[in-house]
PDB file of C-alpha atoms in Angstrom:
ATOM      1  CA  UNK J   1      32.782  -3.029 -16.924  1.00 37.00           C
ATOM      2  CA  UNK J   2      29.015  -4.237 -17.125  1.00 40.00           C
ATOM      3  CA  UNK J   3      26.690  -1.390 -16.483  1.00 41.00           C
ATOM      4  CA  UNK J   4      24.054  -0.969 -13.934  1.00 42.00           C
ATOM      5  CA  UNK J   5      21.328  -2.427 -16.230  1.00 41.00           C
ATOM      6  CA  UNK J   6      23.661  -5.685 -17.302  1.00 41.00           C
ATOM      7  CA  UNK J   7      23.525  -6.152 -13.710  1.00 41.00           C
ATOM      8  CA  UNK J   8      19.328  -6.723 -13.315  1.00 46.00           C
ATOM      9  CA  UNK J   9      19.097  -8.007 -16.706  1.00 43.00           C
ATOM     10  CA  UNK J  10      21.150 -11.035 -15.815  1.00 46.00           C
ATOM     11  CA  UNK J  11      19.792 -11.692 -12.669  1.00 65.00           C
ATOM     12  CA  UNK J  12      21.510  -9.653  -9.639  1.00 85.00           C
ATOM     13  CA  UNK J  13      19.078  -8.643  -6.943  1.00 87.00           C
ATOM     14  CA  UNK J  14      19.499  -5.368  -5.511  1.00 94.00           C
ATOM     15  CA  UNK J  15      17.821  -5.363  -1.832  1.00 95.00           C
ATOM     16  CA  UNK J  16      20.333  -2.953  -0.616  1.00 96.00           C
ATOM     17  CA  UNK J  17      19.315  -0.815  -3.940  1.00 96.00           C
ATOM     18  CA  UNK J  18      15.540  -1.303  -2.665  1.00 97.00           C
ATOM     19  CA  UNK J  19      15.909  -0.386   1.126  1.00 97.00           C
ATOM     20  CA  UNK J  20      18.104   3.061  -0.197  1.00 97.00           C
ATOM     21  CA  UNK J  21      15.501   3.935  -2.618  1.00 97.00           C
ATOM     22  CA  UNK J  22      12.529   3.394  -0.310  1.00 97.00           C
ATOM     23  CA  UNK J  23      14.189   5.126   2.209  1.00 97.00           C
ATOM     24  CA  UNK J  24      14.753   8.135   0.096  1.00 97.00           C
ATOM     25  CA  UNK J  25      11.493   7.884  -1.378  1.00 97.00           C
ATOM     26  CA  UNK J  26       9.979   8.658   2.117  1.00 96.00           C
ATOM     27  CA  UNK J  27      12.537  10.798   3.225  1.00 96.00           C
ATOM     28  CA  UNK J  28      11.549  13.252   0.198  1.00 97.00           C
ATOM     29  CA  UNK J  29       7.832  12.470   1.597  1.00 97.00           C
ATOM     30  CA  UNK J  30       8.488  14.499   4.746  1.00 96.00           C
ATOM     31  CA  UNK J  31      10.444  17.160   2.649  1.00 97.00           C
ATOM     32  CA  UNK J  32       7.781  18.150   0.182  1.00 97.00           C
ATOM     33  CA  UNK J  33       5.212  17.850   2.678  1.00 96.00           C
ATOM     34  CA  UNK J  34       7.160  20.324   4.986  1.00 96.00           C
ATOM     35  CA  UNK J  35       8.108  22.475   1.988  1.00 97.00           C
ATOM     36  CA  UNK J  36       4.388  22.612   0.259  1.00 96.00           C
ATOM     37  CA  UNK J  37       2.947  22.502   3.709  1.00 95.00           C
ATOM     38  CA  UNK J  38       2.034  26.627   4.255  1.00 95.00           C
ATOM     39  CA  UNK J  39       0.980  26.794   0.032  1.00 95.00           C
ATOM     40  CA  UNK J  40      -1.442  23.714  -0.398  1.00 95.00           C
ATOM     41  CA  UNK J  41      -5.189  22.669   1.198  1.00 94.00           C
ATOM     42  CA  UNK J  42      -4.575  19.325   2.934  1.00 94.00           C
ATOM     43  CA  UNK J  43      -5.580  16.510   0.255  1.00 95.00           C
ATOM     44  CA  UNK J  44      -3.653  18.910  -2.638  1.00 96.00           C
ATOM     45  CA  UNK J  45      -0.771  17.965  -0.231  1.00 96.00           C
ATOM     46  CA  UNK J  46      -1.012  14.533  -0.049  1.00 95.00           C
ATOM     47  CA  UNK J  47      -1.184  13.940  -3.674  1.00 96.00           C
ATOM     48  CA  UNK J  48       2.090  15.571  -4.419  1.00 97.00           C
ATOM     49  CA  UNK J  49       3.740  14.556  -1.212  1.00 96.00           C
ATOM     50  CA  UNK J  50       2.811  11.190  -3.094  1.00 96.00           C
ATOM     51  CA  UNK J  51       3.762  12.185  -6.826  1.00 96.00           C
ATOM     52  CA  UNK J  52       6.896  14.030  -6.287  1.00 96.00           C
ATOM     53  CA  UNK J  53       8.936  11.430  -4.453  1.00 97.00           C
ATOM     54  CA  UNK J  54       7.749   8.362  -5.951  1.00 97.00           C
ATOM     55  CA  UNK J  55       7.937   9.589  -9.495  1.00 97.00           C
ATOM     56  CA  UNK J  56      10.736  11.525  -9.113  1.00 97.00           C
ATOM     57  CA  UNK J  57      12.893   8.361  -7.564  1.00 97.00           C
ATOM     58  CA  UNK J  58      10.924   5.762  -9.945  1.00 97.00           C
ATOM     59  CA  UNK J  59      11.870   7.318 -12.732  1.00 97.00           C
ATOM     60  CA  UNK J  60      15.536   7.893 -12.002  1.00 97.00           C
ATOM     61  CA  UNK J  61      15.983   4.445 -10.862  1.00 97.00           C
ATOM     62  CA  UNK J  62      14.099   3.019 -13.736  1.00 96.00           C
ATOM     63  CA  UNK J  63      16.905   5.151 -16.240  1.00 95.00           C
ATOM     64  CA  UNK J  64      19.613   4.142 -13.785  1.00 95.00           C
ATOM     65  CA  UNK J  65      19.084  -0.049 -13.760  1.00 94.00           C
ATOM     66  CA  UNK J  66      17.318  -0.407 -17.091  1.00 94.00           C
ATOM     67  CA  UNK J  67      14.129  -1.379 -15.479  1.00 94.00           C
ATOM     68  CA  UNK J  68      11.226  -2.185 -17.637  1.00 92.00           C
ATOM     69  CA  UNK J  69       8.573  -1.929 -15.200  1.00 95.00           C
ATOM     70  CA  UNK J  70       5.503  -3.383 -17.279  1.00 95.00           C
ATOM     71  CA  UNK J  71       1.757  -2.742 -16.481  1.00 94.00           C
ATOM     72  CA  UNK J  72       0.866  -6.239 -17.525  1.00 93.00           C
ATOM     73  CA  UNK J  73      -2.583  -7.227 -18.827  1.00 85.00           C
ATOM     74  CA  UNK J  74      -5.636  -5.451 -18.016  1.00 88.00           C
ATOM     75  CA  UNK J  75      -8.816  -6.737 -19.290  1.00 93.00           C
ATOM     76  CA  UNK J  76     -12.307  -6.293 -18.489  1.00 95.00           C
ATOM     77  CA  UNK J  77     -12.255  -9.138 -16.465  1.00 95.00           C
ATOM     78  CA  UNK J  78      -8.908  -8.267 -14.624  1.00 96.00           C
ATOM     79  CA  UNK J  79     -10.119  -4.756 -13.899  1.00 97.00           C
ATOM     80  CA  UNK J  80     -13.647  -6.479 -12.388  1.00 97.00           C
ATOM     81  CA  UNK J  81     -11.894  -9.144 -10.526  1.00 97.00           C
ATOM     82  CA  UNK J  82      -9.667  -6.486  -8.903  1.00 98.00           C
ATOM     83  CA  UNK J  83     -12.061  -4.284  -7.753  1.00 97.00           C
ATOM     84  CA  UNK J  84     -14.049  -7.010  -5.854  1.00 97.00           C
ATOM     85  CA  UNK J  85     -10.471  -8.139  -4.681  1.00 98.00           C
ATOM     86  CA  UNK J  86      -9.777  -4.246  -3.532  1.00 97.00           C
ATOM     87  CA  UNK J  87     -12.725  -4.312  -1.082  1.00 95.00           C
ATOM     88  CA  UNK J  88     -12.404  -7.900   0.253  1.00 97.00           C
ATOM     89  CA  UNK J  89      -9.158  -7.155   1.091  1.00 96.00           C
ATOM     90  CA  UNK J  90      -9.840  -3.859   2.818  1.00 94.00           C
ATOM     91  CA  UNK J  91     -12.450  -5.579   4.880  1.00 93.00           C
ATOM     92  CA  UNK J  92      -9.692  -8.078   6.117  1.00 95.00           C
ATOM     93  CA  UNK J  93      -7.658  -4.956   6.304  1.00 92.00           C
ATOM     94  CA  UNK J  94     -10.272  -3.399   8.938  1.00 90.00           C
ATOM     95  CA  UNK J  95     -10.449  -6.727  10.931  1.00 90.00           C
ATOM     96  CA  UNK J  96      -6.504  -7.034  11.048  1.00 92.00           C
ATOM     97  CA  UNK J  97      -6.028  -3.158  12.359  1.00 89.00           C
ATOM     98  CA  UNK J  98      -9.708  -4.018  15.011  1.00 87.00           C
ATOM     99  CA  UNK J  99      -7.140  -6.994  16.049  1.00 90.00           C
ATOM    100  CA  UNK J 100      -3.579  -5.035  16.094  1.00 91.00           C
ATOM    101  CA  UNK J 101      -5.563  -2.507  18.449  1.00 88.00           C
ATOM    102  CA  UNK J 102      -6.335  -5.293  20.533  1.00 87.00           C
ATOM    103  CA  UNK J 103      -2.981  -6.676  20.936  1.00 89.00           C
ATOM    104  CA  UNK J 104      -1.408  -3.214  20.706  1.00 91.00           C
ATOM    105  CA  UNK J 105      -3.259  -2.153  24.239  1.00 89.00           C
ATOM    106  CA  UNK J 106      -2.500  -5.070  25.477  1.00 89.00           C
ATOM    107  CA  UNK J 107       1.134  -4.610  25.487  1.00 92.00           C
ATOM    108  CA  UNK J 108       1.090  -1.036  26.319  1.00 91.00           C
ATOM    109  CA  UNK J 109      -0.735  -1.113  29.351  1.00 90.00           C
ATOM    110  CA  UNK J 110       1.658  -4.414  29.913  1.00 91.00           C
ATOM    111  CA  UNK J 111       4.656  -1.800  29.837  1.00 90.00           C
ATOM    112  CA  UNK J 112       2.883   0.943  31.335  1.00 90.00           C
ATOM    113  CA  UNK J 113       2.608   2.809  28.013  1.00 90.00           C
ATOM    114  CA  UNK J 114      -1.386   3.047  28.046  1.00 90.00           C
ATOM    115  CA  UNK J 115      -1.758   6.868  28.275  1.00 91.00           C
ATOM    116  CA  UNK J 116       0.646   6.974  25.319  1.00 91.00           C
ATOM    117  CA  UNK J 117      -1.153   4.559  23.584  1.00 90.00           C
ATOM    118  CA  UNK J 118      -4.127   6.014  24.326  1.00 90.00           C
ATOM    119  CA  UNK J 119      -2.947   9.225  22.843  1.00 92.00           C
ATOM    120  CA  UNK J 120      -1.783   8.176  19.705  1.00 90.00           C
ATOM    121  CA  UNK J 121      -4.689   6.156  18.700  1.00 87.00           C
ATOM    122  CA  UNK J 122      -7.234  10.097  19.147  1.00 89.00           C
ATOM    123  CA  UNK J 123      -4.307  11.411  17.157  1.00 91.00           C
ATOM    124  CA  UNK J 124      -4.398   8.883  14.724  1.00 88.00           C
ATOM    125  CA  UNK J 125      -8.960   9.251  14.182  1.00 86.00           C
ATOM    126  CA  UNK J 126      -7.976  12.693  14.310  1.00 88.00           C
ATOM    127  CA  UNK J 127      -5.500  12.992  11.548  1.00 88.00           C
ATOM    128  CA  UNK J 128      -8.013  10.090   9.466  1.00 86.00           C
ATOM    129  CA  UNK J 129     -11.581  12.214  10.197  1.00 87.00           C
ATOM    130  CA  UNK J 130      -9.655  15.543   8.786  1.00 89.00           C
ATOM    131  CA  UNK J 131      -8.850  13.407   5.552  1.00 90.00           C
ATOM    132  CA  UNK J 132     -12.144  11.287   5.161  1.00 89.00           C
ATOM    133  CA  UNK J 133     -14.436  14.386   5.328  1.00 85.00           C
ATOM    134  CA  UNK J 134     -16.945  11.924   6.825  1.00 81.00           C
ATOM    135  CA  UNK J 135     -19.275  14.715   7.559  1.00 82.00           C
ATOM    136  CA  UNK J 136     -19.223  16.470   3.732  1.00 86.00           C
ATOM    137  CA  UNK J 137     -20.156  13.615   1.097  1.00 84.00           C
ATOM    138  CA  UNK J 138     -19.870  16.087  -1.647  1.00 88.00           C
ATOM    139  CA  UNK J 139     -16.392  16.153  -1.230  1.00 88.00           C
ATOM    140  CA  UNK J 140     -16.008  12.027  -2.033  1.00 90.00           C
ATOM    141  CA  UNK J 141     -14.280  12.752  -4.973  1.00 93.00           C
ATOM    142  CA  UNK J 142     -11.614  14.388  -3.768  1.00 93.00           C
ATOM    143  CA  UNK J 143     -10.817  12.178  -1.023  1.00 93.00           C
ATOM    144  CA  UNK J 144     -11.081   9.403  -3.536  1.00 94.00           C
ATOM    145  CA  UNK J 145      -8.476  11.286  -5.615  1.00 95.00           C
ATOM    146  CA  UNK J 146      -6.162  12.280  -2.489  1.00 95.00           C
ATOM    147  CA  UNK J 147      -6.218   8.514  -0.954  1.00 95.00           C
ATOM    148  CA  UNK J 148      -7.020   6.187  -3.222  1.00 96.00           C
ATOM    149  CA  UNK J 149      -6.548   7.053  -6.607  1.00 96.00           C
ATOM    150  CA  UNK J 150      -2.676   8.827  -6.279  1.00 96.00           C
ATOM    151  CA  UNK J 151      -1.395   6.138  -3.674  1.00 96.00           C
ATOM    152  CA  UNK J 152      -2.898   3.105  -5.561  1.00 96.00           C
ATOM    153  CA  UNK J 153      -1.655   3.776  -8.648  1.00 97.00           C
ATOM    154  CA  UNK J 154       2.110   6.142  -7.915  1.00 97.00           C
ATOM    155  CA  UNK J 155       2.389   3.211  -5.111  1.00 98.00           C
ATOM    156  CA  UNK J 156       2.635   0.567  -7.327  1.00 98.00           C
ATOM    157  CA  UNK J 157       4.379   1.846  -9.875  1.00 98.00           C
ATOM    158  CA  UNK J 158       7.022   2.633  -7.013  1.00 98.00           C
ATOM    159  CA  UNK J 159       6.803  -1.104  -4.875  1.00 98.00           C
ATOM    160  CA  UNK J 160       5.495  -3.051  -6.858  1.00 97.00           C
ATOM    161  CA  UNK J 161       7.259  -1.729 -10.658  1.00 97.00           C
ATOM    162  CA  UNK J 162      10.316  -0.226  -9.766  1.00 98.00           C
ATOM    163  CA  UNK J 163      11.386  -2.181  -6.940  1.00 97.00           C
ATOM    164  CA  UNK J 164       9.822  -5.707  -7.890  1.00 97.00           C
ATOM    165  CA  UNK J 165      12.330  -4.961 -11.196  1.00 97.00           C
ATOM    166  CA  UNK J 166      15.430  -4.313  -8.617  1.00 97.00           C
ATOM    167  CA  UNK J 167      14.857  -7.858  -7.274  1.00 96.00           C
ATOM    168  CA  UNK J 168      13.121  -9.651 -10.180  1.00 94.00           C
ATOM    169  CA  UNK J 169      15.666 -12.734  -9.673  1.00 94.00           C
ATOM    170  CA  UNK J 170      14.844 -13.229  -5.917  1.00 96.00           C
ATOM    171  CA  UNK J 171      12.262 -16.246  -5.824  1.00 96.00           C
ATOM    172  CA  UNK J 172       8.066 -15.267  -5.010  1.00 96.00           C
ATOM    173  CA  UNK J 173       8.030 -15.738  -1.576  1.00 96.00           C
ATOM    174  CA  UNK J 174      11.570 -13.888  -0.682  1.00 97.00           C
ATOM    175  CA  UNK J 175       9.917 -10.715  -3.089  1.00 97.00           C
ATOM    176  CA  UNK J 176       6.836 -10.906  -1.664  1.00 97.00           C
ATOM    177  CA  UNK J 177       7.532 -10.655   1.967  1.00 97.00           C
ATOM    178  CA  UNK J 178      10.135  -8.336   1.783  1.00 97.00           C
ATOM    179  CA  UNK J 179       8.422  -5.736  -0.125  1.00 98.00           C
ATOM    180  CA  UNK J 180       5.673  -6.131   2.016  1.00 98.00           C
ATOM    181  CA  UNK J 181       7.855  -5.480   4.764  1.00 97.00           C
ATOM    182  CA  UNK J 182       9.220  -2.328   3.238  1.00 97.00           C
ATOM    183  CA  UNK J 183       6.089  -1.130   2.213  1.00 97.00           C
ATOM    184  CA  UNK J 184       4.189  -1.608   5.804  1.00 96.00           C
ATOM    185  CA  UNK J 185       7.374  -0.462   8.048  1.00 95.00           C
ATOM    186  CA  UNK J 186       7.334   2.983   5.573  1.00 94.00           C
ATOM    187  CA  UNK J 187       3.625   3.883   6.479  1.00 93.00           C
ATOM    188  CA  UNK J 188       4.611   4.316   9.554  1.00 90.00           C
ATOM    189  CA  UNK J 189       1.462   3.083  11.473  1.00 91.00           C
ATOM    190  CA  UNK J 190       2.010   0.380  14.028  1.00 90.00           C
ATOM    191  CA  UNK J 191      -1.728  -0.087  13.789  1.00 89.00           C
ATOM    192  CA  UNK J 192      -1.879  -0.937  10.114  1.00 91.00           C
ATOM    193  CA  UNK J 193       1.654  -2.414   9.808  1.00 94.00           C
ATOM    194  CA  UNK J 194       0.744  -6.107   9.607  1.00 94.00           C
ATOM    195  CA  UNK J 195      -2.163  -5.366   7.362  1.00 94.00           C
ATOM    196  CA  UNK J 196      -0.089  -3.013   5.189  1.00 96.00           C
ATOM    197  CA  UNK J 197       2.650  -5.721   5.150  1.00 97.00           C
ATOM    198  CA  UNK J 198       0.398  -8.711   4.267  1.00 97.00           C
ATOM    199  CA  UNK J 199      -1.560  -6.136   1.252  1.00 97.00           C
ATOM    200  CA  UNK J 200       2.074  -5.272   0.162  1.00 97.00           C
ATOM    201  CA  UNK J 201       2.469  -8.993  -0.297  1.00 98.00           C
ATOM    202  CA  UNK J 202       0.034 -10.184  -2.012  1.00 98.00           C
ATOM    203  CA  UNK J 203      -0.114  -7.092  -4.097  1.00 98.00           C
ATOM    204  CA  UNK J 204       3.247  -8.479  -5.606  1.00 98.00           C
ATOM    205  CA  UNK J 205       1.325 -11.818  -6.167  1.00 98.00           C
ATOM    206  CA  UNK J 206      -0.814  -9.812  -8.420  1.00 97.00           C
ATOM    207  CA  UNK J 207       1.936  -8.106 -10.276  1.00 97.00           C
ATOM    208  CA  UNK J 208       3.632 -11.224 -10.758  1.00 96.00           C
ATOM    209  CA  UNK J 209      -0.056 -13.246 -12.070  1.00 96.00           C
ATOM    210  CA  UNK J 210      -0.817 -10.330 -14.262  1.00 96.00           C
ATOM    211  CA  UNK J 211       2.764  -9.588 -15.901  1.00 95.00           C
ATOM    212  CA  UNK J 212       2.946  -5.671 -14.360  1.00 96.00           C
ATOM    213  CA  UNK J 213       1.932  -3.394 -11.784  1.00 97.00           C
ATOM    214  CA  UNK J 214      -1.503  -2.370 -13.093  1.00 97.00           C
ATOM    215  CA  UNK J 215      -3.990  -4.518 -12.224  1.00 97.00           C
ATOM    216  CA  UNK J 216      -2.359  -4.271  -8.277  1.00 98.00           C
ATOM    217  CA  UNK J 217      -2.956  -0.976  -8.953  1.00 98.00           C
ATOM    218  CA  UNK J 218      -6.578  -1.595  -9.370  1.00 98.00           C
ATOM    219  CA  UNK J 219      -6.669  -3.898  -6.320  1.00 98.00           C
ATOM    220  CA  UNK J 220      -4.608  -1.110  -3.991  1.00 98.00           C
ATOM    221  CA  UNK J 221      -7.121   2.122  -5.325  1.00 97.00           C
ATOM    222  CA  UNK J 222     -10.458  -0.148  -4.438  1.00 97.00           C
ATOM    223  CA  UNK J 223      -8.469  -1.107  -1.128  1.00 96.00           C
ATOM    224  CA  UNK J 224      -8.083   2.647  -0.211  1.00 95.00           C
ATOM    225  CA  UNK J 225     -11.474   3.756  -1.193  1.00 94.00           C
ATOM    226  CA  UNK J 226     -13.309   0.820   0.512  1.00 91.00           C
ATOM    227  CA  UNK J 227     -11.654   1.969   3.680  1.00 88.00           C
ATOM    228  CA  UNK J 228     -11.842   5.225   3.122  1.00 87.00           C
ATOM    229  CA  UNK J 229     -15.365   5.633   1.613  1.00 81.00           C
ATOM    230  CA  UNK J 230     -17.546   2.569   2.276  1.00 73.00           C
ATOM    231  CA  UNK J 231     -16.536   1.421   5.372  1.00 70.00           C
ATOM    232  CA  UNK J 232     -16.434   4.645   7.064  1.00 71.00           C
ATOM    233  CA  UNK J 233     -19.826   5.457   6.258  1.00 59.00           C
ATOM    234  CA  UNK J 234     -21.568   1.700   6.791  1.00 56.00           C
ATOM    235  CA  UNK J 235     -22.344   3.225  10.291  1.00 51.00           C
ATOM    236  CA  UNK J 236     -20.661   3.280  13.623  1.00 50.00           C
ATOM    237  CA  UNK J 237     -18.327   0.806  14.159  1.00 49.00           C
ATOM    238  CA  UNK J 238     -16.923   2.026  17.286  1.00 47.00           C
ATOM    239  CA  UNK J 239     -18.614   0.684  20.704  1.00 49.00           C
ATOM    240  CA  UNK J 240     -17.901  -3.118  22.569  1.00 52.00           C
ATOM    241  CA  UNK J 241     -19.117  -4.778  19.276  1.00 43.00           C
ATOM    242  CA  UNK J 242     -16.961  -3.515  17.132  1.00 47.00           C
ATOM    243  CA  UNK J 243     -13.828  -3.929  19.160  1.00 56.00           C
ATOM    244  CA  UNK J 244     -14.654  -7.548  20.291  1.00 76.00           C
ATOM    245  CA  UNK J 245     -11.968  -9.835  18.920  1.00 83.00           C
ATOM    246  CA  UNK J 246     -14.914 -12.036  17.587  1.00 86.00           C
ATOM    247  CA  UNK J 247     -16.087  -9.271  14.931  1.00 86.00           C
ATOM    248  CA  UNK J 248     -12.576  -8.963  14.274  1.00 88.00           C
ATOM    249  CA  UNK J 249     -11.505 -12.207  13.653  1.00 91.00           C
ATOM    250  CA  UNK J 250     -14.945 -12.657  11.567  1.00 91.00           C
ATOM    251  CA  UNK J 251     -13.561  -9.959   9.224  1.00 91.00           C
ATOM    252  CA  UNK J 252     -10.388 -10.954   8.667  1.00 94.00           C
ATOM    253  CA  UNK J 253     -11.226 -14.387   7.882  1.00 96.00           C
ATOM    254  CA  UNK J 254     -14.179 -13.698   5.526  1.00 96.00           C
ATOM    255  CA  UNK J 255     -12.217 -11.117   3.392  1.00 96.00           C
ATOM    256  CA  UNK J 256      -9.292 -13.011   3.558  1.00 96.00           C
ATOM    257  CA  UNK J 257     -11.104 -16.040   1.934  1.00 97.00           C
ATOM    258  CA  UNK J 258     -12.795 -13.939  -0.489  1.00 97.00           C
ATOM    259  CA  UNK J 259      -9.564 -12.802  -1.733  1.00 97.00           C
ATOM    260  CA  UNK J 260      -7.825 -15.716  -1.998  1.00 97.00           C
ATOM    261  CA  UNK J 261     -10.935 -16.966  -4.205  1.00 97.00           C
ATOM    262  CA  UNK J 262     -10.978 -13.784  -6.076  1.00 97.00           C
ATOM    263  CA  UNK J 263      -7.587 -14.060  -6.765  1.00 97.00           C
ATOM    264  CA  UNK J 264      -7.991 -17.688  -8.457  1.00 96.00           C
ATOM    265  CA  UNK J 265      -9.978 -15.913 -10.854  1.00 97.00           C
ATOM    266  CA  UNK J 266      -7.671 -13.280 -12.196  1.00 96.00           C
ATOM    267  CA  UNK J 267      -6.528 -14.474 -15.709  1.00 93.00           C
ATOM    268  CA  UNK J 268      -2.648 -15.344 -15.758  1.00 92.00           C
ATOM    269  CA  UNK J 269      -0.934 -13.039 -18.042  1.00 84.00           C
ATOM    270  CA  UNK J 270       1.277 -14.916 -20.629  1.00 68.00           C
ATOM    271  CA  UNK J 271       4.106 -13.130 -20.460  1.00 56.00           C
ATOM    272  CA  UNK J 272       4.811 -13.158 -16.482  1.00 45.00           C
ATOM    273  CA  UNK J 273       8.381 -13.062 -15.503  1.00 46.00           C
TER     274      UNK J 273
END
């Protein structure tokens, strides 16, 4: 009987394998965060709400299937490239969520859903101004650590290492959109889905350019802290202006085309799958 790493190594794709292990992954999420809850301050939390389930199920599935999950290459270059590529993409992030809104109300006050809506979106600047710390800039560096350091970098190793392995034999485009998929449905923001979905996406276009999840890594952290740092503090972006599907639009074109330029320039690894 072939064991469960003959089975990736010559070319079986495990989406079912992927679905169960994200699923557990954020299952474990909502444990430890209930668990650790009472014991930790609020960005202490998120890290290892982060760490715990993603390392803990990486790591076991990595054992389990054999997976290699490479880095890649990392250069000077790659690590400049993906910064730039971080914030360009967070800025087409911004315009995407500005336009989601937009829609989003829409259809709520279509089904008669606006109060609700209306609700979840305070909630939801609620819940993102007691994380930010918009109002204490000495504290950057912890925010920094709790949302864009931990996620970017345990993220990828989870979506982009362990599960790109699972289904290494699936062509691009089928790996690309479905762990995009996966990893915008598990946020569990309808706001930021379709921006979460399309970052998830191309982050596996990075991973597969660069031979391993570490330079996506690089592109996911500067993502975070562009829209949890710079953005944020650019001034206020709230008011008509702001939520005008113009401005919007403008922003998720430019940083989208930045991107895709950007992403020309990161060097090809030689050893991509």
């Amino acid at each position: 009987m072939r064991s469960p790493a003959q089975h990736v190594a010559q070319g079986k794709p495990r989406w079912g394998t992927l679905i169960v292990l994200a699923l557990v992954a954020q299952v474990l999420m909502v444990v430890v965060s209930v668990v650790f809850s009472p014991f930790l301050s609020l960005h202490a939390l998120l890290i290892v709400a982060t760490a715990v389930p993603l390392l803990g199920v990486g790591v076991v599935a990595q054992q389990r299937w054999g997976l290699r999950v490479p880095m890649g290459d990392a250069t000077a270059r790659h690590v400049g490239v993906a910064l730039l590529m971080g914030v360009s993409l967070g800025v087409m992030g911004t315009g995407m969520a500005g336009l989601s809104v937009t829609v989003i109300e829409q259809l709520a006050g279509a089904l008669g859903a606006s109060e609700w809506f209306a609700e979840f979106v305070a909630s939801r600047e609620m819940m993102y101004e007691s994380v930010l710390l918009l109002d204490r800039p000495a504290l950057i560096p912890v925010v920094l650590l709790a949302v864009a350091v931990a996620p970017g970098f345990l993220e990828e190793y989870f979506f982009r290492g362990v599960l790109a392995d699972l289904v290494a034999a699936s062509p691009q485009w089928l790996r690309a959109v479905g762990i995009g998929v996966v990893f915008g449905v598990v946020h569990g923001d309808p706001v930021a889905l379709l921006p979460l979905t399309l970052l998830g996406a191309l982050l596996l276009l990075v991973r597969d350019r660069t031979g391993g999840w570490g330079v996506a890594a690089i592109v996911h952290f500067a993502f975070n802290a562009n829209n949890a740092v710079l953005l944020p503090r650019l001034g206020d972006m709230g008011g008509d202006a702001s939520e005008s599907v113009v401005l919007m639009s403008a922003l998720t074109l430019g940083g989208a085309a930045v991107s895709a330029l950007l992403y020309t320039l990161l060097p090809r690894s030689v050893q991509v799958d």
